[in-house]
Amino acid sequence: MLSREGFWKVIVTGVLSAFVCSTQAAQPLEISVIGGNGMIGQRIVREALDRGHEVTVIVREPSVVEVKDQRLRVRKGDVLDKKQLAELLSGQDVIVSAVGSARDKSPDPTLYRKAAESLVGVLQDLGKNAPRLIVVGGVGSLKTPKGDLVLDRVPPERKPEHLGQQAALDYYRTISAVSWTYVSPPGSIKPGERTGVFRIGEDTILLNEAGDSAITMEDYAVAIINEAESPAHVGRRFTVGY
């Protein structure tokens, strides 16, 4: 629990403290996770299952999904195949896009924007019954406390990926006909402990008192499913960190 001094510090800086959430959702949702076999995607799937949701993992190669659960379905799909996506996403409550290319043998940084356009097109066609979209985003488009972009400080070899993620966010920000949310991680996101306690910000990277910016993949997944259960950032980006 925050001290009184700590509470007012959070209010003054405009950053809300997240809460320790329940491990069981009050209202089960139908959640599809595109790219649910990745490092972050797996944890989003696990968090959703642990809270009692019905989860569909959409991947190009279903055999790579190792998670087994009676509420888990695995479907073959490509985020760039609109016809296929329309069939897979119809009837869902929430779509989490955890697609990425950084770990591919031949990374394609344009994938983020292409995926965004494909998803938006499909959701627009689904009309008023379209599910909400939550996007696993990038850190490069966040601002530092001094107002410049984090992108300006990343190593040259990482810039194409960050630029690709920023291009996707720029595109989402032009969209009003689809319910979307973009979630930027902090500077460091690694496997670790699930605490359920972190801070929430908007367009400025969150730093702790030591100047570090970090969160575990497990707690990032908590933030994603929190947003799925209780939409608080529709049509905009938010970030998380300790």
XYZ file of N, CA and C in Angstrom, residues 55-235:
543
model
N -9.891 -18.758 -24.347
C -8.792 -18.194 -25.132
C -8.565 -18.978 -26.423
N -8.401 -18.239 -27.504
C -8.015 -18.825 -28.786
C -6.655 -18.265 -29.181
N -5.721 -19.150 -29.429
C -4.398 -18.744 -29.901
C -4.379 -18.880 -31.420
N -4.018 -17.810 -32.101
C -3.947 -17.818 -33.564
C -2.493 -17.700 -33.980
N -1.986 -18.730 -34.626
C -0.579 -18.777 -35.031
C -0.463 -19.381 -36.424
N 0.662 -19.109 -37.054
C 0.885 -19.669 -38.388
C 1.155 -21.165 -38.336
N 1.738 -21.621 -37.215
C 2.044 -23.043 -37.066
C 1.535 -23.543 -35.715
N 0.324 -24.108 -35.668
C -0.282 -24.544 -34.411
C 0.553 -25.531 -33.603
N 1.385 -26.323 -34.252
C 2.151 -27.350 -33.538
C 3.152 -26.766 -32.550
N 3.467 -25.471 -32.683
C 4.461 -24.871 -31.776
C 3.839 -24.471 -30.441
N 2.517 -24.481 -30.339
C 1.851 -24.080 -29.100
C 1.853 -25.257 -28.131
N 2.497 -25.076 -26.994
C 2.656 -26.161 -26.030
C 1.635 -26.110 -24.893
N 0.992 -24.971 -24.685
C 0.044 -24.825 -23.586
C -1.183 -25.704 -23.830
N -1.612 -26.383 -22.770
C -2.808 -27.222 -22.839
C -3.791 -26.760 -21.760
N -5.039 -26.573 -22.141
C -6.058 -26.161 -21.193
C -7.420 -26.421 -21.814
N -8.397 -26.781 -21.006
C -9.723 -27.085 -21.550
C -10.417 -25.857 -22.124
N -9.944 -24.659 -21.720
C -10.537 -23.426 -22.247
C -9.672 -22.795 -23.339
N -8.715 -23.551 -23.847
C -7.803 -23.043 -24.874
C -8.045 -23.730 -26.208
N -8.165 -22.930 -27.250
C -8.244 -23.437 -28.609
C -7.075 -22.876 -29.403
N -6.547 -23.669 -30.298
C -5.437 -23.238 -31.145
C -5.896 -23.281 -32.594
N -5.752 -22.170 -33.294
C -6.191 -22.080 -34.687
C -5.045 -21.581 -35.567
N -4.987 -22.120 -36.761
C -3.992 -21.667 -37.723
C -4.488 -20.401 -38.396
N -3.622 -19.378 -38.431
C -4.032 -18.131 -39.065
C -2.859 -17.205 -39.299
N -3.019 -16.335 -40.268
C -2.001 -15.349 -40.620
C -2.615 -13.966 -40.486
N -1.967 -13.086 -39.730
C -2.525 -11.762 -39.473
C -2.721 -10.949 -40.750
N -2.038 -11.326 -41.815
C -2.161 -10.578 -43.063
C -3.216 -11.168 -44.010
N -3.834 -12.278 -43.618
C -4.868 -12.911 -44.426
C -6.224 -12.444 -43.910
N -6.802 -11.432 -44.548
C -8.027 -10.817 -44.044
C -9.219 -11.767 -44.057
N -9.358 -12.566 -45.098
C -10.482 -13.499 -45.179
C -10.418 -14.505 -44.050
N -9.245 -15.014 -43.818
C -9.034 -15.990 -42.742
C -9.286 -15.354 -41.383
N -8.770 -14.131 -41.213
C -8.946 -13.418 -39.947
C -10.417 -13.158 -39.647
N -11.168 -12.762 -40.652
C -12.583 -12.450 -40.456
C -13.332 -13.650 -39.880
N -13.001 -14.838 -40.347
C -13.642 -16.047 -39.847
C -13.214 -16.350 -38.416
N -11.940 -16.114 -38.116
C -11.399 -16.435 -36.800
C -11.830 -15.442 -35.724
N -11.989 -14.178 -36.100
C -12.249 -13.135 -35.103
C -13.723 -12.876 -34.850
N -14.582 -13.335 -35.732
C -16.016 -13.126 -35.562
C -16.496 -13.796 -34.273
N -17.253 -13.062 -33.473
C -17.795 -13.608 -32.240
C -16.904 -13.462 -31.027
N -15.702 -12.936 -31.212
C -14.789 -12.735 -30.087
C -15.106 -11.419 -29.372
N -14.702 -11.324 -28.109
C -14.875 -10.084 -27.349
C -13.650 -9.182 -27.456
N -12.483 -9.798 -27.409
C -11.224 -9.037 -27.413
C -10.199 -9.765 -28.272
N -9.472 -8.996 -29.064
C -8.339 -9.516 -29.835
C -7.069 -8.893 -29.284
N -6.081 -9.706 -28.962
C -4.776 -9.192 -28.568
C -3.800 -9.509 -29.698
N -3.200 -8.487 -30.262
C -2.216 -8.675 -31.328
C -0.821 -8.632 -30.708
N -0.184 -9.806 -30.679
C 1.183 -9.895 -30.146
C 2.147 -10.304 -31.253
N 1.847 -9.854 -32.466
C 2.698 -10.211 -33.601
C 3.990 -9.396 -33.564
N 5.033 -9.993 -34.085
C 6.317 -9.304 -34.140
C 7.242 -10.034 -35.087
N 8.318 -9.356 -35.485
C 9.243 -9.976 -36.434
C 10.681 -9.966 -35.943
N 10.910 -9.410 -34.747
C 12.290 -9.228 -34.272
C 13.044 -10.550 -34.157
N 12.343 -11.632 -33.826
C 12.999 -12.926 -33.628
C 13.032 -13.781 -34.896
N 12.466 -13.284 -35.991
C 12.501 -14.026 -37.239
C 13.911 -14.029 -37.837
N 14.182 -15.019 -38.664
C 15.492 -15.080 -39.314
C 15.714 -13.873 -40.207
N 14.643 -13.431 -40.844
C 14.713 -12.234 -41.686
C 13.644 -11.256 -41.211
N 13.940 -10.463 -40.186
C 12.944 -9.551 -39.602
C 12.391 -8.572 -40.632
N 11.088 -8.363 -40.568
C 10.428 -7.414 -41.454
C 9.771 -6.332 -40.601
N 10.422 -5.203 -40.400
C 9.862 -4.157 -39.540
C 8.576 -3.540 -40.065
N 8.271 -3.774 -41.349
C 7.017 -3.246 -41.893
C 5.818 -4.098 -41.487
N 6.082 -5.250 -40.858
C 4.996 -6.143 -40.472
C 4.021 -5.466 -39.518
N 4.533 -4.620 -38.614
C 3.678 -3.997 -37.601
C 2.596 -3.126 -38.253
N 2.994 -2.330 -39.229
C 2.026 -1.480 -39.923
C 1.091 -2.327 -40.788
N 1.639 -3.324 -41.474
C 0.811 -4.199 -42.305
C -0.223 -4.928 -41.455
N 0.205 -5.411 -40.291
C -0.713 -6.112 -39.395
C -1.804 -5.168 -38.911
N -1.411 -3.933 -38.595
C -2.385 -2.939 -38.134
C -3.443 -2.690 -39.195
N -3.032 -2.509 -40.438
C -3.972 -2.242 -41.520
C -4.890 -3.439 -41.761
N -4.331 -4.641 -41.669
C -5.124 -5.843 -41.865
C -6.170 -5.995 -40.769
N -5.751 -5.825 -39.520
C -6.662 -5.971 -38.392
C -7.773 -4.918 -38.429
N -7.401 -3.695 -38.688
C -8.397 -2.621 -38.742
C -9.396 -2.887 -39.861
N -8.913 -3.317 -41.012
C -9.809 -3.605 -42.124
C -10.822 -4.681 -41.776
N -10.349 -5.758 -41.132
C -11.242 -6.853 -40.751
C -12.251 -6.394 -39.709
N -11.799 -5.661 -38.697
C -12.690 -5.217 -37.626
C -13.727 -4.211 -38.136
N -13.315 -3.370 -39.060
C -14.280 -2.444 -39.659
C -15.361 -3.206 -40.397
N -14.984 -4.252 -41.116
C -15.954 -5.045 -41.869
C -16.912 -5.800 -40.941
N -16.446 -6.140 -39.734
C -17.295 -6.851 -38.777
C -18.340 -5.919 -38.156
N -18.128 -4.621 -38.306
C -19.128 -3.645 -37.872
C -19.299 -3.513 -36.368
N -20.529 -3.266 -35.941
C -20.793 -2.959 -34.535
C -20.515 -4.130 -33.603
N -20.457 -5.332 -34.138
C -20.187 -6.503 -33.312
C -18.710 -6.880 -33.286
N -17.863 -6.021 -33.833
C -16.431 -6.303 -33.869
C -15.843 -6.324 -32.467
N -14.896 -7.210 -32.207
C -14.232 -7.235 -30.897
C -13.321 -6.036 -30.714
N -12.969 -5.767 -29.479
C -11.983 -4.732 -29.195
C -10.590 -5.265 -29.515
N -9.685 -4.368 -29.853
C -8.318 -4.738 -30.212
C -7.333 -4.141 -29.222
N -6.463 -4.985 -28.682
C -5.377 -4.532 -27.804
C -4.068 -4.954 -28.451
N -3.167 -3.995 -28.630
C -1.929 -4.242 -29.370
C -0.720 -4.232 -28.449
N 0.083 -5.282 -28.524
C 1.378 -5.310 -27.852
C 2.304 -4.405 -28.653
N 2.646 -3.262 -28.081
C 3.370 -2.239 -28.824
C 4.859 -2.178 -28.534
N 5.456 -1.065 -28.921
C 6.882 -0.868 -28.753
C 7.187 0.312 -27.848
N 8.429 0.382 -27.391
C 8.844 1.426 -26.455
C 9.385 2.662 -27.170
N 9.856 2.507 -28.409
C 10.560 3.594 -29.081
C 9.773 4.859 -29.275
N 8.438 4.747 -29.370
C 7.598 5.917 -29.612
C 7.264 6.682 -28.333
N 7.680 6.157 -27.174
C 7.474 6.880 -25.920
C 8.434 8.065 -25.834
N 8.063 9.044 -25.038
C 8.938 10.189 -24.800
C 9.731 9.980 -23.518
N 10.910 10.562 -23.459
C 11.681 10.581 -22.223
C 11.155 11.733 -21.371
N 11.523 11.793 -20.088
C 11.086 12.915 -19.258
C 11.500 14.274 -19.820
N 12.540 14.301 -20.655
C 12.990 15.555 -21.254
C 12.212 15.909 -22.518
N 11.385 14.990 -22.992
C 10.532 15.290 -24.133
C 10.987 14.746 -25.471
N 12.193 14.144 -25.540
C 12.612 13.559 -26.814
C 12.138 12.108 -26.870
N 12.242 11.490 -28.027
C 11.768 10.125 -28.190
C 12.795 9.113 -27.698
N 12.291 8.040 -27.088
C 13.165 6.937 -26.698
C 13.860 6.384 -27.932
N 13.185 6.437 -29.069
C 13.731 5.959 -30.341
C 15.094 6.569 -30.640
N 15.267 7.831 -30.256
C 16.524 8.519 -30.549
C 17.703 7.945 -29.773
N 17.416 7.094 -28.777
C 18.475 6.582 -27.911
C 18.744 5.091 -28.087
N 17.996 4.437 -28.981
C 18.195 2.999 -29.159
C 19.360 2.756 -30.120
N 20.012 1.588 -30.009
C 21.119 1.266 -30.912
C 20.645 1.254 -32.371
N 21.507 1.634 -33.298
C 21.129 1.701 -34.717
C 20.521 0.410 -35.254
N 21.045 -0.722 -34.810
C 20.536 -1.995 -35.335
C 19.116 -2.296 -34.872
N 18.647 -1.618 -33.826
C 17.289 -1.837 -33.325
C 16.287 -0.823 -33.865
N 16.773 0.220 -34.504
C 15.864 1.284 -34.948
C 14.808 0.850 -35.957
N 15.149 -0.014 -36.935
C 14.103 -0.409 -37.888
C 12.876 -1.010 -37.199
N 13.093 -1.861 -36.200
C 11.980 -2.468 -35.476
C 11.142 -1.404 -34.776
N 11.827 -0.473 -34.094
C 11.115 0.580 -33.369
C 10.369 1.513 -34.321
N 10.975 1.794 -35.467
C 10.312 2.632 -36.455
C 9.073 1.933 -37.002
N 9.178 0.613 -37.186
C 8.033 -0.148 -37.656
C 6.892 -0.120 -36.654
N 7.218 -0.249 -35.377
C 6.198 -0.198 -34.331
C 5.578 1.196 -34.234
N 6.407 2.223 -34.403
C 5.882 3.584 -34.360
C 4.952 3.857 -35.543
N 5.290 3.298 -36.700
C 4.438 3.469 -37.875
C 3.060 2.861 -37.627
N 3.037 1.734 -36.931
C 1.752 1.108 -36.611
C 0.949 1.996 -35.669
N 1.595 2.539 -34.634
C 0.896 3.420 -33.693
C 0.373 4.663 -34.407
N 1.197 5.237 -35.276
C 0.757 6.418 -36.034
C -0.505 6.096 -36.838
N -0.545 4.891 -37.394
C -1.724 4.481 -38.165
C -2.941 4.319 -37.256
N -2.772 3.620 -36.143
C -3.902 3.433 -35.227
C -4.493 4.767 -34.796
N -3.632 5.759 -34.622
C -4.109 7.062 -34.161
C -4.963 7.793 -35.189
N -5.015 7.277 -36.404
C -5.908 7.851 -37.423
C -7.249 7.139 -37.454
N -7.397 6.083 -36.653
C -8.577 5.229 -36.706
C -9.538 5.536 -35.567
N -10.796 5.786 -35.918
C -11.824 6.028 -34.906
C -12.979 5.032 -35.005
N -13.034 4.277 -36.101
C -14.147 3.353 -36.313
C -13.932 2.000 -35.649
N -12.751 1.788 -35.069
C -12.418 0.531 -34.403
C -11.979 0.835 -32.978
N -12.398 -0.014 -32.042
C -12.006 0.157 -30.639
C -10.627 -0.475 -30.430
N -9.592 0.356 -30.371
C -8.224 -0.149 -30.249
C -7.519 0.452 -29.033
N -6.533 -0.266 -28.534
C -5.658 0.194 -27.453
C -4.258 -0.310 -27.741
N -3.269 0.563 -27.581
C -1.876 0.222 -27.867
C -1.108 0.284 -26.548
N -0.391 -0.790 -26.207
C 0.282 -0.868 -24.907
C 1.798 -0.934 -25.093
N 2.479 0.156 -24.747
C 3.931 0.199 -24.860
C 4.587 -0.337 -23.592
N 5.555 -1.223 -23.726
C 6.295 -1.696 -22.562
C 7.334 -0.654 -22.149
N 7.967 -0.825 -21.003
C 9.063 0.067 -20.624
C 10.346 -0.322 -21.350
N 11.467 0.241 -20.923
C 12.728 -0.012 -21.613
C 13.195 -1.450 -21.533
N 12.891 -2.121 -20.429
C 13.306 -3.509 -20.240
C 12.093 -4.350 -19.891
N 11.883 -5.425 -20.642
C 10.796 -6.356 -20.346
C 11.349 -7.768 -20.491
N 11.372 -8.489 -19.366
C 11.974 -9.819 -19.317
C 11.088 -10.765 -18.520
N 11.285 -12.075 -18.708
C 10.546 -13.035 -17.878
C 10.872 -12.804 -16.401
N 9.893 -13.031 -15.542
C 10.126 -12.812 -14.119
C 8.900 -13.119 -13.290
N 8.752 -12.404 -12.204
C 7.672 -12.646 -11.258
C 6.406 -11.876 -11.635
N 5.272 -12.495 -11.370
C 3.992 -11.810 -11.508
C 3.636 -11.211 -10.155
N 3.649 -9.903 -10.057
C 3.289 -9.231 -8.805
C 1.912 -8.588 -8.894
N 1.497 -8.192 -10.103
C 0.233 -7.495 -10.282
C 0.282 -6.047 -9.838
N 1.463 -5.553 -9.466
C 1.590 -4.179 -8.973
C 2.585 -3.425 -9.856
N 2.135 -2.338 -10.457
C 2.970 -1.532 -11.339
C 2.296 -0.188 -11.522
N 2.942 0.705 -12.251
C 2.355 2.009 -12.541
C 1.885 2.059 -13.992
N 0.943 2.953 -14.234
C 0.410 3.156 -15.573
C 0.659 4.600 -15.999
N 1.181 4.773 -17.204
C 1.411 6.105 -17.750
C 0.800 6.213 -19.136
N 1.107 7.303 -19.809
C 0.541 7.513 -21.140
C 1.629 7.543 -22.218
N 2.168 8.708 -22.525
C 3.130 8.792 -23.620
C 4.572 9.013 -23.170
N 4.804 9.064 -21.863
C 6.152 9.252 -21.332
C 6.603 7.984 -20.627
N 7.808 7.543 -20.917
C 8.336 6.318 -20.331
C 8.390 6.440 -18.808
N 8.067 5.361 -18.111
C 8.058 5.359 -16.652
C 9.416 4.924 -16.116
N 9.979 5.736 -15.237
C 11.265 5.439 -14.619
C 11.076 5.314 -13.112
N 11.832 4.404 -12.492
C 11.785 4.336 -11.040
C 12.778 5.322 -10.436
N 12.912 5.301 -9.122
C 13.779 6.286 -8.461
C 15.232 6.152 -8.874
N 15.631 4.954 -9.311
C 17.008 4.742 -9.756
C 17.201 5.105 -11.225
N 16.109 5.521 -11.881
C 16.190 5.887 -13.288
C 16.027 4.718 -14.242
N 15.628 3.554 -13.696
C 15.442 2.370 -14.530
C 13.997 2.285 -15.038
N 13.838 1.657 -16.194
C 12.510 1.476 -16.793
C 12.335 -0.001 -17.087
N 11.470 -0.668 -16.311
C 11.370 -2.121 -16.464
C 10.030 -2.662 -15.996
N 9.726 -3.859 -16.472
C 8.589 -4.644 -15.988
C 8.845 -6.090 -16.410
N 8.259 -7.029 -15.706
C 8.353 -8.419 -16.144
C 7.293 -8.676 -17.214
N 7.547 -9.675 -18.031
C 6.552 -10.048 -19.037
C 5.252 -10.480 -18.367
N 5.383 -11.100 -17.196
C 4.211 -11.551 -16.459
C 3.332 -10.372 -16.051
N 3.926 -9.298 -15.540
C 3.139 -8.136 -15.128
C 2.640 -7.341 -16.328
N 3.386 -7.362 -17.423
C 2.900 -6.736 -18.652
C 1.628 -7.455 -19.113
N 1.635 -8.783 -18.993
C 0.445 -9.564 -19.352
C -0.725 -9.212 -18.448
N -0.451 -8.956 -17.179
C -1.504 -8.528 -16.256
C -2.143 -7.238 -16.763
N -1.305 -6.291 -17.191
C -1.817 -5.015 -17.694
C -2.688 -5.211 -18.927
N -2.283 -6.116 -19.799
C -3.058 -6.398 -21.009
C -4.437 -6.947 -20.653
N -4.490 -7.921 -19.770
C -5.771 -8.537 -19.430
C -6.611 -7.613 -18.549
N -5.968 -6.790 -17.736
C -6.723 -5.756 -17.014
C -7.498 -4.885 -17.997
N -6.815 -4.472 -19.058
C -7.442 -3.614 -20.070
C -8.543 -4.369 -20.811
N -8.334 -5.657 -21.033
C -9.363 -6.466 -21.693
C -10.630 -6.528 -20.842
N -10.454 -6.688 -19.546
C -11.593 -6.810 -18.637
C -12.255 -5.467 -18.340
N -11.443 -4.426 -18.212
C -11.954 -3.098 -17.839
C -11.347 -2.046 -18.753
N -11.910 -1.821 -19.934
C -11.332 -0.866 -20.894
C -11.188 0.525 -20.296
N -9.972 1.037 -20.302
C -9.710 2.367 -19.752
C -8.919 3.245 -20.706
N -8.475 2.671 -21.835
C -7.621 3.424 -22.762
C -8.042 3.183 -24.203
N -9.325 3.226 -24.459
C -9.832 2.982 -25.820
C -9.451 4.146 -26.732
N -8.884 3.804 -27.876
C -8.497 4.820 -28.844
C -7.229 5.553 -28.496
